[in-house]
Amino acid sequence: MTGAPIIAAIETGGTKLLYRVAVADGETLGEGRFETGSPGASVARLTRAIRALVPDGRRLAAVGIASFGPVGIDPSHPSYGKVLATTKPGWSGYDLVGAIKSELEAPIVVDTDVNAAAFAEQAIGAGRGARIVAYLTVGTGIGGGLAIDGTTFKGSPHPEIGHVRLARAPGDDIAGTCPFHADCAEGLIAGPALARRLAGTASLAKTPELLDLAADYLAQLCTTITLAWSPACIVVGGGVLQERDLLERTRDALALHLRGYGTVGALEPAIYLRRAALENAGLEGALLMARALTDHDEN
Ligand code: ADP
Ligand code: ZN
């Protein structure tokens, strides 16, 4: 049987796993999600569900994986496709690509969830037309990815921009939630840190002082991204920045932090810091990466 290749995408997260099977020319054959469990059980469920969606007589031509970090994404390094030291129980050292490959017997490409999201937002989302697109997610954790001319910025293993140290605001002495760093962005202002600050008393939307503090910290992080990576835009995702007021205040604070410095001083915060256009940017990116792998194989 012939026809356009059949491809699959997987996004692994700390709480949920998403998958989709599609024809490389665009048609979705099926998709779903599970709660994340142990690595063995999660991969068994995922691969069973994906296999069931591949039409009879066809084989999977490629699988793209957008993985939570830290994960090896350098194809030339022995850590490629392996989950590195993580606090997620049972996942440290797990050979994610090896396990999926032995079940699905297809070529696999893996990247971080945030790189995949940057890749998708650049190709088909809010960063379309921009040469360099940063993606920043603020939710349970904070992570950032970078798409450059239709590829992603990798590393050894990859950047962890959510763990850069921030300058604490005077009087802010609450303990951060990151077990590794006292004052990193994730520990100071990701979802669990916000929950600690709110202590069940009110919502972020109804706490203007906390909105201002969060905006200042996120603007510090965006300043670092801007100075280090110089993207054309920062696309933001994750639950926390869905708070309209927070995005607005972060834009205002970013302009203050950049202080009109050099060429970045001329950027327009309302255009520069933009909301993600895709609902599941990581999964979309994984699918695009799988498709690129089949294009590559055909050449
Ligand atoms: P995940 O990071 O697990 O993919 P989300 O991006 O939805 O999921 O982020 C969930 C985290 O963000 C939780 O810790 C949640 O408490 C926090 N969060 C999301 N929206 C808000 C908000 N408006 N105010 C405070 N915390 C929020
Ligand atoms: Zn940290």
Tab-separated table of C-alpha atoms and ligand atoms in Angstrom:
chain	number	residue	atom	x	y	z
A	1	MET	CA	0.000	0.000	0.000
A	2	THR	CA	1.346	3.433	-0.886
A	3	GLY	CA	0.405	7.008	0.012
A	4	ALA	CA	1.798	9.858	2.066
A	5	PRO	CA	3.859	8.660	5.058
A	6	ILE	CA	2.166	8.011	8.405
A	7	ILE	CA	3.826	9.882	11.270
A	8	ALA	CA	3.345	10.175	15.018
A	9	ALA	CA	4.000	12.848	17.620
A	10	ILE	CA	4.429	12.505	21.373
A	11	GLU	CA	4.698	15.189	24.033
A	12	THR	CA	5.788	14.047	27.469
A	13	GLY	CA	5.044	16.220	30.476
A	14	GLY	CA	5.278	15.818	34.225
A	15	THR	CA	1.523	15.401	34.526
A	16	LYS	CA	0.322	14.366	31.078
A	17	LEU	CA	1.402	12.617	27.893
A	18	LEU	CA	-0.078	13.659	24.547
A	19	TYR	CA	0.065	11.771	21.269
A	20	ARG	CA	-1.179	12.146	17.715
A	21	VAL	CA	-0.965	10.000	14.598
A	22	ALA	CA	-1.314	11.779	11.254
A	23	VAL	CA	-0.726	11.504	7.552
A	24	ALA	CA	2.331	13.595	6.694
A	25	ASP	CA	0.248	15.695	4.291
A	26	GLY	CA	-1.900	16.889	7.196
A	27	GLU	CA	-4.855	14.596	8.010
A	28	THR	CA	-5.069	13.587	11.692
A	29	LEU	CA	-5.842	9.892	12.155
A	30	GLY	CA	-6.302	10.095	15.909
A	31	GLU	CA	-4.954	11.580	19.120
A	32	GLY	CA	-5.293	11.342	22.866
A	33	ARG	CA	-3.730	11.903	26.268
A	34	PHE	CA	-2.879	9.992	29.423
A	35	GLU	CA	-1.721	10.900	32.871
A	36	THR	CA	2.022	10.416	33.236
A	37	GLY	CA	2.904	7.273	35.193
A	38	SER	CA	6.099	5.263	35.549
A	39	PRO	CA	8.234	5.373	32.390
A	40	GLY	CA	7.644	1.707	31.496
A	41	ALA	CA	3.868	1.893	31.925
A	42	SER	CA	3.673	5.277	30.159
A	43	VAL	CA	5.604	4.112	27.104
A	44	ALA	CA	3.592	0.861	26.933
A	45	ARG	CA	0.306	2.804	26.926
A	46	LEU	CA	1.507	5.395	24.452
A	47	THR	CA	2.938	2.948	21.944
A	48	ARG	CA	-0.135	0.679	22.144
A	49	ALA	CA	-2.408	3.671	21.447
A	50	ILE	CA	-0.223	4.878	18.570
A	51	ARG	CA	0.025	1.427	16.959
A	52	ALA	CA	-3.770	1.092	17.083
A	53	LEU	CA	-4.097	4.290	14.999
A	54	VAL	CA	-1.761	3.202	12.182
A	55	PRO	CA	-3.904	1.945	9.270
A	56	ASP	CA	-3.640	-1.772	8.419
A	57	GLY	CA	-0.885	-2.489	5.962
A	58	ARG	CA	0.967	0.768	6.712
A	59	ARG	CA	4.004	1.374	8.884
A	60	LEU	CA	5.067	4.444	10.822
A	61	ALA	CA	7.570	6.483	8.824
A	62	ALA	CA	8.746	8.720	11.686
A	63	VAL	CA	8.045	9.668	15.293
A	64	GLY	CA	8.715	13.094	16.813
A	65	ILE	CA	9.035	13.460	20.572
A	66	ALA	CA	8.780	16.703	22.535
A	67	SER	CA	10.120	15.716	25.945
A	68	PHE	CA	10.253	17.369	29.330
A	69	GLY	CA	13.801	18.151	30.349
A	70	PRO	CA	16.456	17.514	31.117
A	71	VAL	CA	16.842	15.143	28.178
A	72	GLY	CA	19.685	14.394	25.765
A	73	ILE	CA	18.923	16.040	22.410
A	74	ASP	CA	22.353	16.009	20.759
A	75	PRO	CA	22.217	13.112	18.245
A	76	SER	CA	26.004	12.731	18.372
A	77	HIS	CA	26.093	12.249	22.159
A	78	PRO	CA	25.506	8.923	24.006
A	79	SER	CA	22.841	10.641	26.140
A	80	TYR	CA	20.626	11.220	23.066
A	81	GLY	CA	17.014	10.387	23.854
A	82	LYS	CA	17.698	9.610	27.496
A	83	VAL	CA	16.022	11.425	30.375
A	84	LEU	CA	18.728	12.957	32.554
A	85	ALA	CA	18.708	13.576	36.327
A	86	THR	CA	15.173	14.630	37.256
A	87	THR	CA	13.040	14.803	40.359
A	88	LYS	CA	10.291	12.878	38.520
A	89	PRO	CA	10.232	9.451	40.194
A	90	GLY	CA	11.679	6.626	38.077
A	91	TRP	CA	12.517	8.743	35.023
A	92	SER	CA	16.209	9.590	35.689
A	93	GLY	CA	18.396	7.793	33.148
A	94	TYR	CA	15.397	6.316	31.290
A	95	ASP	CA	16.123	5.565	27.628
A	96	LEU	CA	12.967	7.173	26.218
A	97	VAL	CA	13.934	6.974	22.546
A	98	GLY	CA	15.304	3.430	22.891
A	99	ALA	CA	12.101	2.208	24.561
A	100	ILE	CA	9.802	3.843	22.007
A	101	LYS	CA	11.949	2.726	19.086
A	102	SER	CA	11.862	-0.910	20.163
A	103	GLU	CA	8.032	-0.760	20.292
A	104	LEU	CA	7.321	1.320	17.166
A	105	GLU	CA	10.313	0.420	14.967
A	106	ALA	CA	10.460	3.829	13.263
A	107	PRO	CA	13.042	6.615	12.975
A	108	ILE	CA	12.702	8.962	15.941
A	109	VAL	CA	13.614	12.596	16.531
A	110	VAL	CA	13.580	14.037	20.043
A	111	ASP	CA	13.831	17.606	21.263
A	112	THR	CA	12.808	19.441	24.423
A	113	ASP	CA	9.133	20.344	24.776
A	114	VAL	CA	10.033	24.048	24.716
A	115	ASN	CA	12.262	23.754	21.634
A	116	ALA	CA	9.477	21.846	19.864
A	117	ALA	CA	7.043	24.585	20.888
A	118	ALA	CA	9.385	27.300	19.568
A	119	PHE	CA	9.760	25.326	16.325
A	120	ALA	CA	5.964	25.041	15.869
A	121	GLU	CA	5.238	28.649	16.803
A	122	GLN	CA	7.832	29.744	14.255
A	123	ALA	CA	6.504	27.453	11.510
A	124	ILE	CA	2.737	27.812	11.943
A	125	GLY	CA	2.022	29.976	15.002
A	126	ALA	CA	2.625	33.351	16.588
A	127	GLY	CA	6.243	33.577	15.412
A	128	ARG	CA	5.594	32.951	11.729
A	129	GLY	CA	7.922	34.955	9.519
A	130	ALA	CA	10.455	35.657	12.273
A	131	ARG	CA	13.959	34.229	11.880
A	132	ILE	CA	14.629	33.735	15.578
A	133	VAL	CA	11.774	32.859	17.908
A	134	ALA	CA	12.081	32.259	21.651
A	135	TYR	CA	9.373	30.326	23.460
A	136	LEU	CA	8.846	30.778	27.192
A	137	THR	CA	6.464	28.733	29.293
A	138	VAL	CA	5.473	29.609	32.839
A	139	GLY	CA	3.408	26.902	34.505
A	140	THR	CA	4.412	24.156	36.918
A	141	GLY	CA	7.957	25.010	35.869
A	142	ILE	CA	9.629	27.634	33.691
A	143	GLY	CA	11.367	26.686	30.470
A	144	GLY	CA	12.558	28.340	27.306
A	145	GLY	CA	13.325	27.114	23.794
A	146	LEU	CA	14.732	28.763	20.690
A	147	ALA	CA	13.946	28.251	17.002
A	148	ILE	CA	16.419	29.607	14.483
A	149	ASP	CA	15.663	29.516	10.756
A	150	GLY	CA	13.508	26.402	11.032
A	151	THR	CA	15.779	24.458	13.348
A	152	THR	CA	16.258	24.564	17.109
A	153	PHE	CA	19.081	25.659	19.360
A	154	LYS	CA	20.421	22.601	21.129
A	155	GLY	CA	23.261	22.236	23.603
A	156	SER	CA	24.956	19.853	25.994
A	157	PRO	CA	22.314	18.906	26.870
A	158	HIS	CA	20.245	22.097	26.395
A	159	PRO	CA	19.652	25.533	27.925
A	160	GLU	CA	17.751	25.772	31.231
A	161	ILE	CA	16.795	29.410	31.042
A	162	GLY	CA	14.092	28.982	33.693
A	163	HIS	CA	16.791	28.411	36.314
A	164	VAL	CA	18.765	31.634	35.869
A	165	ARG	CA	19.159	33.648	39.029
A	166	LEU	CA	17.037	36.754	39.448
A	167	ALA	CA	17.564	39.805	41.631
A	168	ARG	CA	15.095	39.552	44.494
A	169	ALA	CA	12.835	42.515	45.108
A	170	PRO	CA	13.513	44.281	48.410
A	171	GLY	CA	11.508	42.612	51.179
A	172	ASP	CA	10.760	39.462	49.173
A	173	ASP	CA	12.150	36.803	51.499
A	174	ILE	CA	9.827	33.867	50.848
A	175	ALA	CA	11.718	30.575	50.310
A	176	GLY	CA	11.916	29.670	46.627
A	177	THR	CA	10.462	26.324	45.501
A	178	CYS	CA	13.392	25.103	43.349
A	179	PRO	CA	15.315	22.420	45.277
A	180	PHE	CA	18.534	23.353	43.436
A	181	HIS	CA	18.643	27.164	43.450
A	182	ALA	CA	17.483	29.586	46.100
A	183	ASP	CA	16.702	32.484	43.765
A	184	CYS	CA	16.064	31.096	40.282
A	185	ALA	CA	13.114	32.242	38.170
A	186	GLU	CA	11.301	28.915	38.424
A	187	GLY	CA	11.698	28.808	42.195
A	188	LEU	CA	10.539	32.389	42.633
A	189	ILE	CA	7.607	32.697	40.274
A	190	ALA	CA	6.419	29.438	38.603
A	191	GLY	CA	3.020	28.000	39.609
A	192	PRO	CA	4.133	26.322	42.854
A	193	ALA	CA	5.955	29.501	44.008
A	194	LEU	CA	2.852	31.577	43.232
A	195	ALA	CA	0.748	29.100	45.200
A	196	ARG	CA	3.135	29.456	48.150
A	197	ARG	CA	2.922	33.248	47.932
A	198	LEU	CA	-0.879	33.227	47.701
A	199	ALA	CA	-1.163	30.614	50.483
A	200	GLY	CA	-4.715	29.821	49.437
A	201	THR	CA	-5.930	33.304	50.346
A	202	ALA	CA	-6.713	34.917	46.989
A	203	SER	CA	-6.172	34.602	43.263
A	204	LEU	CA	-3.283	36.151	41.386
A	205	ALA	CA	-5.723	38.341	39.430
A	206	LYS	CA	-6.982	39.890	42.677
A	207	THR	CA	-3.529	40.507	44.192
A	208	PRO	CA	-2.005	43.565	42.463
A	209	GLU	CA	1.226	43.552	44.524
A	210	LEU	CA	1.878	39.952	43.490
A	211	LEU	CA	1.048	40.736	39.850
A	212	ASP	CA	3.653	43.506	39.963
A	213	LEU	CA	6.254	41.285	41.638
A	214	ALA	CA	5.635	38.438	39.159
A	215	ALA	CA	5.795	40.894	36.250
A	216	ASP	CA	9.104	42.266	37.500
A	217	TYR	CA	10.614	38.767	37.838
A	218	LEU	CA	9.316	37.585	34.458
A	219	ALA	CA	10.588	40.797	32.870
A	220	GLN	CA	14.033	40.128	34.380
A	221	LEU	CA	13.928	36.694	32.759
A	222	CYS	CA	12.786	38.137	29.412
A	223	THR	CA	15.611	40.675	29.643
A	224	THR	CA	18.121	37.844	30.012
A	225	ILE	CA	16.559	35.990	27.060
A	226	THR	CA	16.682	39.192	25.010
A	227	LEU	CA	20.294	39.986	25.832
A	228	ALA	CA	21.515	36.388	25.446
A	229	TRP	CA	19.532	35.192	22.435
A	230	SER	CA	18.292	38.353	20.707
A	231	PRO	CA	15.114	36.791	19.286
A	232	ALA	CA	12.679	38.648	17.020
A	233	CYS	CA	9.940	37.840	19.533
A	234	ILE	CA	9.267	35.885	22.710
A	235	VAL	CA	6.179	33.688	22.418
A	236	VAL	CA	4.697	32.918	25.834
A	237	GLY	CA	2.738	29.856	26.882
A	238	GLY	CA	1.793	28.063	30.094
A	239	GLY	CA	-1.014	28.676	32.543
A	240	VAL	CA	0.460	31.565	34.531
A	241	LEU	CA	0.940	33.997	31.642
A	242	GLN	CA	-2.636	33.390	30.493
A	243	GLU	CA	-3.433	35.968	33.165
A	244	ARG	CA	-4.065	38.961	30.923
A	245	ASP	CA	-2.998	41.542	33.472
A	246	LEU	CA	0.254	39.710	34.153
A	247	LEU	CA	1.267	39.715	30.483
A	248	GLU	CA	0.472	43.432	30.225
A	249	ARG	CA	2.474	44.255	33.355
A	250	THR	CA	5.364	42.066	32.213
A	251	ARG	CA	5.487	44.022	28.956
A	252	ASP	CA	5.622	47.310	30.882
A	253	ALA	CA	8.297	45.979	33.247
A	254	LEU	CA	10.359	44.659	30.324
A	255	ALA	CA	10.552	48.110	28.793
A	256	LEU	CA	11.814	49.449	32.149
A	257	HIS	CA	14.416	46.695	32.516
A	258	LEU	CA	15.806	47.085	28.988
A	259	ARG	CA	16.257	50.806	29.659
A	260	GLY	CA	16.392	51.661	25.978
A	261	TYR	CA	19.702	49.865	25.698
A	262	GLY	CA	21.167	49.484	22.191
A	263	THR	CA	19.004	48.013	19.452
A	264	VAL	CA	16.886	45.974	21.857
A	265	GLY	CA	15.772	49.233	23.411
A	266	ALA	CA	13.763	49.911	20.268
A	267	LEU	CA	11.631	46.808	20.467
A	268	GLU	CA	7.894	47.210	20.973
A	269	PRO	CA	6.861	45.114	24.031
A	270	ALA	CA	3.276	44.550	22.854
A	271	ILE	CA	4.564	42.934	19.661
A	272	TYR	CA	7.744	41.447	21.060
A	273	LEU	CA	6.138	39.550	23.940
A	274	ARG	CA	3.250	37.657	22.357
A	275	ARG	CA	0.864	34.959	23.407
A	276	ALA	CA	1.265	31.489	21.871
A	277	ALA	CA	-1.082	30.797	18.969
A	278	LEU	CA	-1.097	26.997	19.273
A	279	GLU	CA	-2.954	25.099	21.975
A	280	ASN	CA	-0.392	22.290	22.197
A	281	ALA	CA	2.679	23.848	20.638
A	282	GLY	CA	4.998	21.062	21.866
A	283	LEU	CA	2.932	18.327	20.221
A	284	GLU	CA	2.590	20.366	17.002
A	285	GLY	CA	6.354	20.819	16.974
A	286	ALA	CA	6.949	17.095	17.474
A	287	LEU	CA	4.684	16.389	14.495
A	288	LEU	CA	6.489	18.925	12.311
A	289	MET	CA	9.835	17.416	13.309
A	290	ALA	CA	8.591	13.925	12.392
A	291	ARG	CA	7.407	15.256	9.047
A	292	ALA	CA	10.768	16.892	8.415
A	293	LEU	CA	12.410	13.552	9.085
A	294	THR	CA	10.337	11.873	6.333
A	295	ASP	CA	11.119	14.724	3.895
A	296	HIS	CA	14.754	14.204	4.684
A	297	ASP	CA	14.519	10.444	4.138
A	298	GLU	CA	12.922	10.924	0.732
A	299	ASN	CA	15.794	13.117	-0.506
B	1	ADP	P1	1.858	22.488	33.173
B	1	ADP	O1	2.985	23.392	33.499
B	1	ADP	O2	1.695	21.388	34.171
B	1	ADP	O3	1.846	22.026	31.767
B	1	ADP	P2	0.172	24.849	33.268
B	1	ADP	O4	0.995	25.579	32.301
B	1	ADP	O5	-1.316	24.943	33.133
B	1	ADP	O6	0.490	23.303	33.328
B	1	ADP	O7	0.586	25.381	34.708
B	1	ADP	C1	0.034	24.862	35.873
B	1	ADP	C2	0.666	25.559	37.067
B	1	ADP	O8	0.515	26.975	36.960
B	1	ADP	C3	0.053	25.166	38.385
B	1	ADP	O9	1.057	25.171	39.386
B	1	ADP	C4	-0.966	26.299	38.618
B	1	ADP	O10	-1.219	26.454	39.995
B	1	ADP	C5	-0.243	27.489	38.054
B	1	ADP	N1	-1.138	28.539	37.540
B	1	ADP	C6	-1.753	28.548	36.339
B	1	ADP	N2	-2.510	29.666	36.191
B	1	ADP	C7	-2.352	30.377	37.334
B	1	ADP	C8	-2.885	31.627	37.815
B	1	ADP	N3	-3.713	32.375	37.088
B	1	ADP	N4	-2.506	32.032	39.050
B	1	ADP	C9	-1.665	31.288	39.790
B	1	ADP	N5	-1.135	30.111	39.400
B	1	ADP	C10	-1.485	29.653	38.200
B	2	ZN	ZN	16.260	26.367	39.856
